[in-house]
Amino acid sequence: MVVLAKGELEQIALPAAQPPLAHVREVDLSAAPGPGRAAAARALVSACEEQGFFKVTGHGVPPELVRAAEAAAAEFFALPQAEKEAAAGRPLGYDSKRIGVSGDLGWIEYLMLGVTPAGALPAASFASWTLPCAGAAVASLSEPPCPLRDLLEEYAAAVRRMACGVLELMAEGLGIAPADALSRLVADAESDSMLRVNHYPPRPELQGRLLTGFGEHTDPQVISVLRSNGTSGLEICARDGSWAAVPPDPDSFFVNVADALQVLTNGRFRSVRHRVVVSSERPRVSMIFFGGPPFGQRLAPLRQLLGDGGRSRYREFTWKEYKSSTHKGRLATDRLCSFEN
């Protein structure tokens, strides 16, 4: 349940203007193992350079798994509030309306979970809370497996594999070696990856205005892989600052270039600014895998992308340093600017 006071609703109210539809590049990953691999790699690089955002088909994630995880998540958010709040915690766990610790609000409730490189949701993610199982009583870690947790683990594992495959194609398209120069950051045993499950309830009537579901921001990690239940709301920002609505697609996954990947490519790839606007009378459920590097990983532009005498746009820093900085500002803050040379 999302409960905001009148003043809070005013903070997140938006004009009801309808932005144009975004033209989103589509890359068919099923062509990658064969003769179409080079073309898919070039298409990925082009999409990352132009928009920092694209969608993938032929991704290999079983549709029945996606539907089951999405249905279980919807059941979780339909639980009584007291049961959902049994899973409350920061930064991991259940929360509503509050996004981060700097005062950002949204018409949203969500679960934030840690993910191991194998795709599992580690016990450490549940250190101070228990996860209510959809359709069942609140379960502790010592009780039988939770259907929701099991489904999200399987989902996270499948999407992580796909994300690593996409990163390998990006490396190939950029002409950098080894093949896992990018994907190993997400595949590393110490990688700091997350799974976020968002629920945007139907919007209340606000005399022709819309609500911010999740305010404008870029993702700090290497790569983000998102899907939703086919309900509209996601918008991306163009280079000229204008917004465009992403047409919903229940069968594809949308991929964002995130901040760390912008740094690694020395700004060649663009970390896309995006937001969610609550404009539908239908609830929106989205699941986002954030592929992050290990905390101690040092991030700087890859030498192979600098060329002879090329200038590095960013100073070297660790993922822990950058992640810590993201928690100190508001969502819309341009966090990378303080790491530029």
Short mmCIF file of C-alpha atoms in Angstrom, two decimals:
data_model
loop_
_atom_site.label_atom_id
_atom_site.label_comp_id
_atom_site.label_asym_id
_atom_site.label_seq_id
_atom_site.Cartn_x
_atom_site.Cartn_y
_atom_site.Cartn_z
CA MET A 1 0.00 0.00 0.00
CA VAL A 2 1.22 3.49 -0.84
CA VAL A 3 -0.01 6.23 1.48
CA LEU A 4 1.05 9.82 0.87
CA ALA A 5 -0.17 12.98 2.56
CA LYS A 6 -1.63 15.75 0.41
CA GLY A 7 1.63 17.70 0.52
CA GLU A 8 3.58 14.62 -0.52
CA LEU A 9 1.22 14.01 -3.42
CA GLU A 10 1.81 17.57 -4.57
CA GLN A 11 5.57 16.90 -4.55
CA ILE A 12 5.26 14.05 -7.03
CA ALA A 13 2.41 15.39 -9.20
CA LEU A 14 3.24 15.90 -12.89
CA PRO A 15 1.49 17.63 -15.80
CA ALA A 16 -0.73 15.27 -17.76
CA ALA A 17 1.07 16.04 -21.04
CA GLN A 18 1.59 12.88 -23.08
CA PRO A 19 5.17 12.58 -24.42
CA PRO A 20 5.84 11.07 -27.84
CA LEU A 21 6.61 7.38 -28.12
CA ALA A 22 10.29 6.49 -28.04
CA HIS A 23 11.89 4.63 -30.91
CA VAL A 24 13.62 1.77 -29.13
CA ARG A 25 16.25 -0.30 -30.90
CA GLU A 26 15.57 -4.04 -30.91
CA VAL A 27 18.34 -6.65 -30.86
CA ASP A 28 17.61 -10.33 -31.44
CA LEU A 29 19.96 -12.31 -29.21
CA SER A 30 18.94 -15.61 -30.79
CA ALA A 31 21.03 -14.63 -33.83
CA ALA A 32 24.17 -14.20 -31.70
CA PRO A 33 25.41 -17.81 -31.62
CA GLY A 34 25.48 -18.01 -35.43
CA PRO A 35 26.41 -15.87 -38.43
CA GLY A 36 24.36 -12.99 -37.06
CA ARG A 37 26.59 -12.53 -34.01
CA ALA A 38 28.73 -9.76 -35.49
CA ALA A 39 25.65 -7.86 -36.64
CA ALA A 40 24.05 -8.21 -33.18
CA ALA A 41 27.26 -6.92 -31.55
CA ARG A 42 27.34 -3.90 -33.86
CA ALA A 43 23.65 -3.21 -33.19
CA LEU A 44 24.25 -3.28 -29.43
CA VAL A 45 27.14 -0.85 -29.66
CA SER A 46 25.17 1.52 -31.86
CA ALA A 47 22.20 1.47 -29.46
CA CYS A 48 24.46 2.12 -26.46
CA GLU A 49 26.15 5.03 -28.20
CA GLU A 50 22.97 6.68 -29.44
CA GLN A 51 20.52 6.12 -26.61
CA GLY A 52 22.01 3.92 -23.90
CA PHE A 53 18.82 1.88 -24.04
CA PHE A 54 17.49 -0.98 -26.16
CA LYS A 55 15.33 -4.06 -25.95
CA VAL A 56 16.28 -7.66 -26.58
CA THR A 57 14.27 -10.49 -28.06
CA GLY A 58 15.37 -14.09 -28.43
CA HIS A 59 16.80 -13.75 -24.91
CA GLY A 60 16.30 -17.35 -23.79
CA VAL A 61 14.58 -16.52 -20.49
CA PRO A 62 11.62 -18.95 -20.30
CA PRO A 63 8.34 -17.04 -20.64
CA GLU A 64 6.65 -19.36 -18.17
CA LEU A 65 9.28 -18.44 -15.55
CA VAL A 66 8.73 -14.74 -16.19
CA ARG A 67 4.95 -15.11 -15.87
CA ALA A 68 5.24 -17.18 -12.69
CA ALA A 69 7.66 -14.75 -11.01
CA GLU A 70 5.51 -11.79 -12.00
CA ALA A 71 2.34 -13.47 -10.69
CA ALA A 72 4.04 -14.36 -7.39
CA ALA A 73 5.26 -10.78 -7.02
CA ALA A 74 1.74 -9.46 -7.65
CA GLU A 75 0.43 -11.84 -4.97
CA PHE A 76 3.06 -10.58 -2.54
CA PHE A 77 2.03 -6.95 -3.04
CA ALA A 78 -1.62 -7.98 -2.54
CA LEU A 79 -0.83 -9.31 0.96
CA PRO A 80 -2.06 -7.42 4.03
CA GLN A 81 0.20 -4.49 4.80
CA ALA A 82 1.35 -5.93 8.13
CA GLU A 83 2.65 -9.07 6.39
CA LYS A 84 4.52 -7.07 3.76
CA GLU A 85 6.06 -4.88 6.41
CA ALA A 86 7.43 -8.02 8.08
CA ALA A 87 9.87 -7.92 5.16
CA ALA A 88 10.82 -4.29 5.79
CA GLY A 89 14.48 -3.32 5.90
CA ARG A 90 17.07 -0.92 4.53
CA PRO A 91 18.65 -1.03 2.09
CA LEU A 92 17.27 -4.53 1.46
CA GLY A 93 13.67 -5.53 2.00
CA TYR A 94 10.21 -4.08 1.56
CA ASP A 95 9.44 -0.37 1.53
CA SER A 96 6.87 2.01 0.08
CA LYS A 97 6.88 5.61 -1.16
CA ARG A 98 10.44 6.32 0.06
CA ILE A 99 13.21 5.97 -2.51
CA GLY A 100 16.62 6.18 -0.90
CA VAL A 101 17.39 8.26 2.17
CA SER A 102 17.47 11.78 0.69
CA GLY A 103 13.76 12.52 0.60
CA ASP A 104 12.72 11.24 -2.84
CA LEU A 105 9.13 9.98 -2.94
CA GLY A 106 7.12 7.99 -5.46
CA TRP A 107 3.81 6.23 -5.97
CA ILE A 108 5.51 2.88 -5.45
CA GLU A 109 6.09 -0.06 -3.15
CA TYR A 110 8.95 -2.45 -3.71
CA LEU A 111 11.23 -5.30 -2.66
CA MET A 112 15.00 -4.81 -2.94
CA LEU A 113 17.04 -8.02 -2.82
CA GLY A 114 20.71 -8.90 -3.02
CA VAL A 115 21.75 -11.39 -5.72
CA THR A 116 24.78 -13.69 -5.80
CA PRO A 117 26.62 -14.38 -9.08
CA ALA A 118 24.75 -17.70 -9.25
CA GLY A 119 21.47 -15.82 -9.12
CA ALA A 120 20.52 -16.89 -5.60
CA LEU A 121 19.10 -14.51 -3.01
CA PRO A 122 21.66 -15.00 -0.21
CA ALA A 123 20.70 -15.38 3.42
CA ALA A 124 22.58 -12.17 4.13
CA SER A 125 19.93 -10.34 2.12
CA PHE A 126 17.39 -11.46 4.70
CA ALA A 127 19.51 -10.84 7.78
CA SER A 128 17.02 -8.68 9.65
CA TRP A 129 13.71 -9.66 8.10
CA THR A 130 11.64 -12.52 6.77
CA LEU A 131 9.99 -12.77 3.39
CA PRO A 132 6.24 -13.38 3.35
CA CYS A 133 5.34 -16.04 0.83
CA ALA A 134 2.52 -15.21 -1.52
CA GLY A 135 -0.49 -17.26 -0.52
CA ALA A 136 1.18 -18.52 2.66
CA ALA A 137 1.99 -17.41 6.17
CA VAL A 138 5.16 -15.45 6.93
CA ALA A 139 8.11 -17.83 6.56
CA SER A 140 11.46 -17.80 8.31
CA LEU A 141 14.69 -18.88 6.66
CA SER A 142 14.57 -22.16 8.60
CA GLU A 143 11.16 -23.11 7.21
CA PRO A 144 10.44 -24.81 3.85
CA PRO A 145 11.42 -22.85 0.74
CA CYS A 146 9.27 -19.85 -0.07
CA PRO A 147 7.65 -20.00 -3.55
CA LEU A 148 8.28 -16.29 -4.16
CA ARG A 149 11.91 -16.51 -3.11
CA ASP A 150 12.47 -19.64 -5.22
CA LEU A 151 10.92 -18.04 -8.29
CA LEU A 152 12.89 -14.83 -7.89
CA GLU A 153 16.12 -16.81 -7.46
CA GLU A 154 15.48 -18.73 -10.67
CA TYR A 155 14.48 -15.53 -12.46
CA ALA A 156 17.58 -13.66 -11.25
CA ALA A 157 19.85 -16.51 -12.37
CA ALA A 158 18.33 -16.56 -15.86
CA VAL A 159 18.48 -12.79 -16.30
CA ARG A 160 22.06 -12.61 -14.95
CA ARG A 161 23.15 -15.15 -17.60
CA MET A 162 21.45 -13.09 -20.28
CA ALA A 163 23.03 -9.86 -18.99
CA CYS A 164 26.50 -11.44 -19.09
CA GLY A 165 25.86 -12.57 -22.66
CA VAL A 166 24.86 -9.04 -23.63
CA LEU A 167 28.02 -7.63 -22.03
CA GLU A 168 30.15 -10.12 -23.97
CA LEU A 169 28.49 -9.01 -27.20
CA MET A 170 29.19 -5.39 -26.26
CA ALA A 171 32.87 -6.20 -25.71
CA GLU A 172 33.00 -7.91 -29.09
CA GLY A 173 31.32 -4.96 -30.78
CA LEU A 174 33.81 -2.58 -29.15
CA GLY A 175 36.72 -4.76 -30.23
CA ILE A 176 38.11 -5.24 -26.73
CA ALA A 177 39.66 -8.36 -25.24
CA PRO A 178 39.32 -10.64 -23.42
CA ALA A 179 35.74 -11.56 -24.28
CA ASP A 180 34.70 -11.26 -20.64
CA ALA A 181 36.30 -7.84 -20.10
CA LEU A 182 32.88 -6.46 -19.13
CA SER A 183 30.85 -9.51 -18.15
CA ARG A 184 33.35 -10.70 -15.53
CA LEU A 185 32.45 -7.69 -13.39
CA VAL A 186 28.93 -9.06 -13.02
CA ALA A 187 29.97 -12.72 -12.96
CA ASP A 188 32.61 -12.23 -10.25
CA ALA A 189 32.06 -14.16 -7.02
CA GLU A 190 31.98 -10.84 -5.13
CA SER A 191 29.79 -8.92 -7.57
CA ASP A 192 27.34 -6.50 -5.99
CA SER A 193 24.18 -7.23 -7.97
CA MET A 194 20.59 -6.51 -6.95
CA LEU A 195 17.05 -7.46 -7.91
CA ARG A 196 14.33 -4.87 -7.46
CA VAL A 197 10.65 -5.77 -7.73
CA ASN A 198 8.43 -2.69 -8.08
CA HIS A 199 4.68 -2.33 -7.75
CA TYR A 200 2.99 0.86 -8.94
CA PRO A 201 -0.67 0.79 -7.85
CA PRO A 202 -3.28 2.37 -10.13
CA ARG A 203 -3.07 6.14 -9.96
CA PRO A 204 -5.54 8.10 -7.86
CA GLU A 205 -7.63 10.83 -9.44
CA LEU A 206 -5.72 14.13 -9.34
CA GLN A 207 -7.74 16.39 -11.63
CA GLY A 208 -5.92 15.56 -14.82
CA ARG A 209 -2.42 15.27 -13.35
CA LEU A 210 -0.15 12.24 -13.22
CA LEU A 211 2.14 11.01 -10.48
CA THR A 212 5.84 10.23 -10.33
CA GLY A 213 6.26 6.54 -9.70
CA PHE A 214 10.06 6.59 -9.69
CA GLY A 215 11.79 9.92 -10.26
CA GLU A 216 14.30 10.64 -13.02
CA HIS A 217 17.72 9.06 -12.48
CA THR A 218 20.47 6.99 -14.01
CA ASP A 219 21.40 3.57 -12.64
CA PRO A 220 24.81 3.45 -10.95
CA GLN A 221 25.79 -0.15 -11.81
CA VAL A 222 27.20 -1.66 -15.01
CA ILE A 223 23.97 -2.81 -16.64
CA SER A 224 20.26 -2.95 -15.82
CA VAL A 225 17.81 -5.45 -17.30
CA LEU A 226 14.12 -4.67 -16.89
CA ARG A 227 10.77 -6.12 -17.77
CA SER A 228 7.25 -5.19 -16.75
CA ASN A 229 3.78 -6.67 -16.99
CA GLY A 230 2.94 -4.81 -20.18
CA THR A 231 1.66 -1.68 -18.45
CA SER A 232 2.96 1.69 -19.66
CA GLY A 233 4.83 4.20 -17.52
CA LEU A 234 8.54 3.95 -18.35
CA GLU A 235 10.01 7.06 -19.98
CA ILE A 236 13.54 7.82 -21.19
CA CYS A 237 15.29 11.15 -21.64
CA ALA A 238 16.83 12.14 -24.97
CA ARG A 239 20.07 14.08 -25.29
CA ASP A 240 18.10 17.31 -25.77
CA GLY A 241 16.34 16.81 -22.43
CA SER A 242 12.96 15.81 -23.86
CA TRP A 243 11.11 12.77 -22.57
CA ALA A 244 9.69 9.89 -24.59
CA ALA A 245 7.39 7.08 -23.48
CA VAL A 246 8.63 3.52 -23.92
CA PRO A 247 5.92 1.34 -25.50
CA PRO A 248 5.29 -1.62 -23.18
CA ASP A 249 6.39 -5.01 -24.46
CA PRO A 250 5.53 -8.01 -22.26
CA ASP A 251 7.75 -10.38 -24.25
CA SER A 252 11.03 -8.44 -24.41
CA PHE A 253 13.59 -7.24 -21.89
CA PHE A 254 14.75 -3.63 -21.81
CA VAL A 255 18.43 -2.97 -21.16
CA ASN A 256 19.96 0.21 -19.72
CA VAL A 257 23.57 1.29 -19.93
CA ALA A 258 24.41 2.27 -16.34
CA ASP A 259 26.96 4.69 -14.91
CA ALA A 260 29.83 2.25 -14.41
CA LEU A 261 29.61 1.15 -18.05
CA GLN A 262 29.68 4.78 -19.18
CA VAL A 263 32.92 5.16 -17.23
CA LEU A 264 34.45 1.95 -18.58
CA THR A 265 33.74 3.06 -22.16
CA ASN A 266 35.06 6.59 -21.44
CA GLY A 267 31.67 8.09 -22.19
CA ARG A 268 31.25 6.32 -25.51
CA PHE A 269 28.23 4.51 -24.07
CA ARG A 270 25.58 6.70 -22.47
CA SER A 271 24.00 5.97 -19.10
CA VAL A 272 20.37 6.66 -19.89
CA ARG A 273 18.29 8.94 -17.66
CA HIS A 274 14.84 7.46 -17.11
CA ARG A 275 11.77 7.61 -14.87
CA VAL A 276 8.41 5.95 -14.29
CA VAL A 277 5.20 7.94 -14.52
CA VAL A 278 2.00 6.49 -13.08
CA SER A 279 -0.53 7.09 -15.83
CA SER A 280 -2.52 3.89 -15.91
CA GLU A 281 -5.57 2.56 -14.14
CA ARG A 282 -3.85 -0.83 -14.19
CA PRO A 283 -1.20 -1.78 -11.63
CA ARG A 284 2.34 -1.97 -12.98
CA VAL A 285 4.77 -4.63 -11.77
CA SER A 286 8.38 -4.47 -12.94
CA MET A 287 11.44 -6.54 -12.12
CA ILE A 288 14.91 -5.06 -12.62
CA PHE A 289 18.23 -6.88 -12.39
CA PHE A 290 21.09 -4.51 -11.60
CA GLY A 291 24.44 -6.04 -12.55
CA GLY A 292 27.08 -4.48 -10.32
CA PRO A 293 30.83 -5.05 -9.88
CA PRO A 294 32.55 -6.15 -6.64
CA PHE A 295 32.88 -3.46 -3.98
CA GLY A 296 36.66 -3.34 -4.34
CA GLN A 297 36.60 -3.21 -8.16
CA ARG A 298 38.50 -0.20 -9.48
CA LEU A 299 36.64 1.59 -12.26
CA ALA A 300 38.25 3.71 -14.96
CA PRO A 301 38.06 3.92 -18.76
CA LEU A 302 39.45 0.77 -20.38
CA ARG A 303 42.86 1.45 -21.94
CA GLN A 304 41.83 -0.28 -25.17
CA LEU A 305 39.18 2.39 -25.65
CA LEU A 306 41.48 5.36 -25.04
CA GLY A 307 43.70 4.85 -28.06
CA ASP A 308 47.14 6.39 -28.38
CA GLY A 309 47.32 9.48 -26.23
CA GLY A 310 43.59 9.43 -25.54
CA ARG A 311 42.29 11.45 -22.63
CA SER A 312 40.50 9.70 -19.79
CA ARG A 313 37.28 11.53 -18.94
CA TYR A 314 37.04 9.94 -15.49
CA ARG A 315 39.42 9.45 -12.60
CA GLU A 316 39.86 5.98 -11.16
CA PHE A 317 37.62 5.04 -8.23
CA THR A 318 36.21 1.94 -6.58
CA TRP A 319 32.64 0.72 -6.91
CA LYS A 320 32.28 1.02 -3.13
CA GLU A 321 33.30 4.68 -3.34
CA TYR A 322 30.85 5.40 -6.13
CA LYS A 323 27.97 3.47 -4.60
CA SER A 324 28.45 5.32 -1.31
CA SER A 325 28.27 8.64 -3.16
CA THR A 326 24.97 7.69 -4.81
CA HIS A 327 23.26 7.35 -1.43
CA LYS A 328 24.11 10.92 -0.44
CA GLY A 329 22.24 12.80 -3.16
CA ARG A 330 18.79 12.99 -4.68
CA LEU A 331 17.74 10.70 -7.50
CA ALA A 332 18.11 13.33 -10.21
CA THR A 333 21.68 14.27 -9.20
CA ASP A 334 24.34 13.93 -11.91
CA ARG A 335 26.58 11.70 -9.80
CA LEU A 336 29.30 11.10 -12.37
CA CYS A 337 30.25 14.75 -12.71
CA SER A 338 32.23 14.70 -9.45
CA PHE A 339 34.31 11.78 -10.80
CA GLU A 340 35.32 13.49 -14.03
CA ASN A 341 38.88 14.58 -14.72
#
